[in-house]
Coordinates of C-alpha atoms in Angstrom, one line a residue:
X1 CA -47.1 -87.7 93.9
X2 CA -47.4 -86.1 90.4
X3 CA -43.6 -85.6 90.3
X4 CA -43.0 -89.2 91.2
X5 CA -45.4 -90.5 88.6
X6 CA -43.8 -88.2 85.9
X7 CA -40.4 -89.6 86.8
X8 CA -41.6 -93.2 86.7
X9 CA -43.2 -92.6 83.3
X10 CA -40.3 -90.8 81.7
X11 CA -37.6 -93.4 82.3
X12 CA -39.2 -96.3 80.5
X13 CA -40.2 -94.0 77.6
X14 CA -36.6 -92.8 77.2
X15 CA -35.3 -96.4 77.3
X16 CA -37.9 -97.4 74.7
X17 CA -37.0 -94.5 72.5
X18 CA -33.3 -95.3 72.7
X19 CA -33.8 -99.0 72.1
X20 CA -36.2 -98.5 69.2
X21 CA -34.1 -95.8 67.6
X22 CA -30.9 -98.0 67.7
X23 CA -32.9 -100.9 66.2
X24 CA -34.1 -98.7 63.4
X25 CA -30.7 -97.2 62.8
X26 CA -27.7 -99.6 63.2
X27 CA -25.6 -96.7 62.1
X28 CA -26.5 -94.9 65.3
X29 CA -25.3 -97.9 67.3
X30 CA -22.1 -97.9 65.4
X31 CA -21.7 -94.1 66.0
X32 CA -22.3 -94.7 69.7
X33 CA -19.5 -97.3 69.8
X34 CA -17.3 -94.9 67.9
X35 CA -17.9 -91.9 70.2
X36 CA -17.8 -93.8 73.5
X37 CA -14.8 -96.0 72.3
X38 CA -12.7 -93.1 71.2
X39 CA -13.5 -91.1 74.3
X40 CA -12.6 -94.1 76.5
X41 CA -9.2 -94.6 74.8
X42 CA -8.4 -90.9 74.7
X43 CA -9.0 -90.4 78.4
X44 CA -6.8 -93.4 79.2
X45 CA -4.0 -91.5 77.4
X46 CA -4.8 -88.1 78.7
X47 CA -5.3 -88.9 82.4
X48 CA -2.8 -91.7 82.4
X49 CA -0.2 -89.1 81.3
X50 CA -1.2 -85.7 82.7
X51 CA -2.1 -86.8 86.2
X52 CA 1.4 -88.3 86.5
X53 CA 3.3 -85.4 85.0
X54 CA 5.5 -84.9 88.1
X55 CA 6.4 -88.6 88.0
X56 CA 7.3 -88.4 84.3
X57 CA 9.3 -85.3 84.8
X58 CA 11.2 -86.9 87.6
X59 CA 12.0 -89.8 85.4
X60 CA 13.3 -87.4 82.7
X61 CA 15.1 -85.3 85.3
X62 CA 15.9 -82.4 82.9
X63 CA 17.1 -79.8 85.5
X64 CA 18.0 -82.2 88.3
X65 CA 21.0 -84.6 88.9
X66 CA 21.0 -88.4 88.9
X67 CA 22.4 -89.9 92.1
X68 CA 24.6 -93.0 92.2
X69 CA 21.5 -95.0 93.1
X70 CA 19.9 -93.9 89.8
X71 CA 17.3 -91.5 91.5
X72 CA 16.6 -88.0 90.3
X73 CA 17.5 -85.2 92.8
X74 CA 15.4 -82.3 91.7
X75 CA 13.9 -79.4 93.7
X76 CA 10.2 -78.7 93.7
X77 CA 10.8 -75.4 91.9
X78 CA 12.6 -77.1 89.1
X79 CA 9.8 -79.6 88.7
X80 CA 7.3 -76.8 88.7
X81 CA 9.2 -74.9 86.0
X82 CA 9.3 -78.0 83.8
X83 CA 5.6 -78.7 84.4
X84 CA 4.7 -75.1 83.6
X85 CA 6.4 -75.3 80.2
X86 CA 4.6 -78.6 79.5
X87 CA 1.2 -77.3 80.5
X88 CA 1.6 -74.0 78.5
X89 CA 2.3 -76.0 75.3
X90 CA -1.0 -77.7 75.6
X91 CA -2.9 -74.4 75.0
X92 CA -1.8 -74.0 71.3
X93 CA -2.8 -77.6 70.8
X94 CA -6.4 -76.9 71.8
X95 CA -6.5 -73.6 69.9
X96 CA -5.3 -75.5 66.8
X97 CA -8.2 -77.9 67.2
X98 CA -10.7 -75.1 67.5
X99 CA -9.3 -73.5 64.3
X100 CA -9.4 -76.7 62.3
X101 CA -12.6 -78.4 63.5
X102 CA -14.8 -76.5 61.0
X103 CA -12.5 -77.4 58.1
X104 CA -11.5 -80.9 59.0
X105 CA -14.5 -82.1 61.1
X106 CA -14.4 -84.1 64.3
X107 CA -13.7 -87.5 62.7
X108 CA -10.6 -86.2 60.9
X109 CA -9.4 -84.5 64.1
X110 CA -9.8 -87.7 66.0
X111 CA -8.0 -89.8 63.4
X112 CA -5.1 -87.4 62.9
X113 CA -4.9 -86.6 66.6
X114 CA -4.7 -90.3 67.7
X115 CA -2.1 -91.0 65.0
X116 CA 0.1 -88.1 66.2
X117 CA -0.3 -89.4 69.8
X118 CA 0.6 -92.9 68.8
X119 CA 3.8 -91.8 67.0
X120 CA 4.7 -89.5 69.8
X121 CA 4.2 -92.1 72.5
X122 CA 6.2 -94.6 70.5
X123 CA 9.1 -92.2 69.8
X124 CA 9.3 -91.3 73.5
X125 CA 9.2 -94.9 74.5
X126 CA 12.1 -95.8 72.2
X127 CA 14.2 -92.8 73.4
X128 CA 13.5 -93.6 77.0
X129 CA 14.6 -97.2 76.5
X130 CA 17.5 -96.7 74.2
X131 CA 19.0 -93.4 75.2
X132 CA 17.5 -92.5 78.6
X133 CA 20.4 -90.1 79.3
X134 CA 19.2 -87.8 76.6
X135 CA 17.2 -85.6 78.9
X136 CA 16.6 -82.7 76.5
X137 CA 15.2 -84.9 73.8
X138 CA 12.9 -86.7 76.2
X139 CA 11.6 -83.3 77.5
X140 CA 11.0 -82.0 74.0
X141 CA 9.1 -85.1 73.1
X142 CA 7.0 -84.8 76.3
X143 CA 6.2 -81.2 75.4
X144 CA 5.1 -82.3 71.9
X145 CA 3.1 -85.1 73.6
X146 CA 1.2 -82.6 75.7
X147 CA 0.5 -80.5 72.6
X148 CA -0.9 -83.6 70.9
X149 CA -3.0 -84.6 74.0
X150 CA -4.8 -81.2 73.7
X151 CA -5.1 -81.4 69.9
X152 CA -7.6 -83.5 68.0
X153 CA -9.4 -86.0 70.2
X154 CA -9.4 -83.4 73.1
X155 CA -12.1 -81.5 71.1
X156 CA -13.4 -84.1 68.6
X157 CA -14.4 -86.7 71.2
X158 CA -16.5 -84.1 73.0
X159 CA -18.1 -82.4 70.0
X160 CA -19.0 -85.4 67.8
X161 CA -21.6 -86.9 70.2
X162 CA -23.5 -83.7 70.1
X163 CA -24.1 -83.8 66.3
X164 CA -24.2 -87.5 65.3
X165 CA -27.3 -88.8 67.0
X166 CA -31.0 -88.2 66.5
X167 CA -32.5 -85.5 68.8
X168 CA -34.6 -88.0 70.8
X169 CA -31.6 -89.9 72.0
X170 CA -28.8 -87.3 71.6
X171 CA -28.5 -86.4 75.3
X172 CA -28.6 -90.1 76.3
X173 CA -26.0 -91.1 73.8
X174 CA -23.8 -88.1 74.7
X175 CA -24.0 -89.2 78.3
X176 CA -23.1 -92.8 77.5
X177 CA -20.1 -91.5 75.4
X178 CA -19.1 -89.3 78.3
X179 CA -19.3 -92.3 80.7
X180 CA -16.9 -94.1 78.4
X181 CA -14.5 -91.1 78.9
X182 CA -14.8 -91.2 82.7
X183 CA -14.2 -95.0 82.6
X184 CA -11.1 -94.4 80.6
X185 CA -9.9 -91.7 83.0
X186 CA -10.3 -94.2 85.8
X187 CA -8.4 -96.9 83.9
X188 CA -5.6 -94.6 83.0
X189 CA -5.2 -93.3 86.6
X190 CA -5.1 -96.8 88.1
X191 CA -3.1 -98.5 85.4
X192 CA -0.2 -96.1 85.2
X193 CA 1.4 -96.8 88.6
X194 CA 1.0 -100.6 88.1
X195 CA 2.7 -100.5 84.7
X196 CA 5.3 -97.9 85.7
X197 CA 6.4 -100.1 88.7
X198 CA 7.1 -103.0 86.3
X199 CA 10.5 -104.1 85.1
X200 CA 10.5 -101.8 82.0
X201 CA 9.0 -98.8 83.8
X202 CA 8.2 -95.6 81.9
X203 CA 9.0 -97.0 78.4
X204 CA 6.4 -99.7 78.8
X205 CA 3.8 -97.2 79.9
X206 CA 4.5 -95.0 76.9
X207 CA 4.5 -98.1 74.5
X208 CA 1.1 -99.2 75.9
X209 CA -0.3 -95.7 75.5
X210 CA 0.9 -95.6 71.9
X211 CA -0.8 -98.9 71.1
X212 CA -4.1 -97.6 72.7
X213 CA -3.9 -94.4 70.7
X214 CA -3.4 -96.4 67.5
X215 CA -6.5 -98.4 68.4
X216 CA -8.3 -95.1 68.9
X217 CA -7.5 -94.1 65.3
X218 CA -8.8 -97.4 64.1
X219 CA -12.1 -97.0 66.0
X220 CA -12.5 -93.5 64.7
X221 CA -12.0 -94.6 61.1
X222 CA -14.2 -97.7 61.4
X223 CA -17.1 -96.3 63.4
X224 CA -17.3 -92.6 62.8
X225 CA -18.4 -90.6 59.7
X226 CA -17.4 -87.2 58.5
X227 CA -19.4 -84.4 60.1
X228 CA -21.1 -83.6 56.7
X229 CA -22.9 -87.0 56.8
X230 CA -24.6 -86.0 60.0
X231 CA -25.2 -82.3 59.2
X232 CA -26.2 -82.6 55.5
X233 CA -29.5 -80.9 54.7
X234 CA -32.2 -83.2 53.1
X235 CA -32.8 -82.4 49.5
X236 CA -35.7 -84.7 48.4
X237 CA -39.3 -83.6 48.6
X238 CA -40.1 -86.6 50.9
X239 CA -37.3 -85.6 53.2
X240 CA -38.2 -81.9 53.3
X241 CA -41.8 -82.8 54.0
X242 CA -43.1 -80.9 51.0
X243 CA -44.9 -84.0 49.6
X244 CA -46.8 -84.5 52.8
X245 CA -47.4 -80.8 53.4
X246 CA -45.1 -80.8 56.4
X247 CA -42.5 -78.2 57.0
X248 CA -38.9 -79.0 57.9
X249 CA -39.4 -77.7 61.4
X250 CA -42.3 -80.1 62.0
X251 CA -40.3 -83.2 61.0
X252 CA -39.0 -85.4 63.8
X253 CA -35.3 -85.7 64.3
X254 CA -35.7 -89.4 63.5
X255 CA -37.0 -88.5 60.0
X256 CA -34.2 -86.0 59.6
X257 CA -31.7 -88.7 60.6
X258 CA -33.3 -91.1 58.0
X259 CA -33.0 -88.4 55.3
X260 CA -29.4 -87.7 56.3
X261 CA -28.5 -91.3 55.9
X262 CA -30.4 -91.5 52.6
X263 CA -28.6 -88.5 51.3
X264 CA -25.3 -90.1 52.2
X265 CA -26.1 -93.4 50.6
X266 CA -27.3 -91.8 47.4

């Protein structure tokens, strides 16, 4: 009984805390849109590409031969070798993000990463449409694409929600942001076959992905702030709590968030 009562009391309290905090801080609502929006768009690109790697490699047909009907004849081993190269090149992309996140911050990683993805998708779409017989160039671009998919937003979309919200609503907002990512993964996985089966096939898929990644860069620029804006230490006496005889550890995260915004505005 006690456990049920506790569960019933906690949910309304959490909802009230989230609602009141977002009303007090429109910036937090904008940050939530920025984190969930970029995570949504990134996962469309990631899962709408990586899940269908065998299909894309078959369209490229690097090691195989094209039949008279225009189909790719390629063995499973050849596809596996191509896929292994593509996957391995994703590792340095993630390691590069880890090395740069402390220097650039999550917002810059997201912006630059989305821009790189947009350019890469667009370049691959043009090559696939104009010179589809250039298998080597298509494969190189796809390897670069997998590097970019693991660089930037791969890390930034996950880390930023953990630092840009007040403590009372941080886990809830992180969950909402993650839900945006899962929804994007669903959209990417379902939309790829539909678009790929259209008249323009793979080039149209790549073009749509490039446009979505460009939108991701816009969302990051418009609704996200540099990490320093969220992590800056309060400097004034009122923010540090000295004027009220309160230590920094006794301040609520909402007050800390207020002071962070005040420091940024000043």
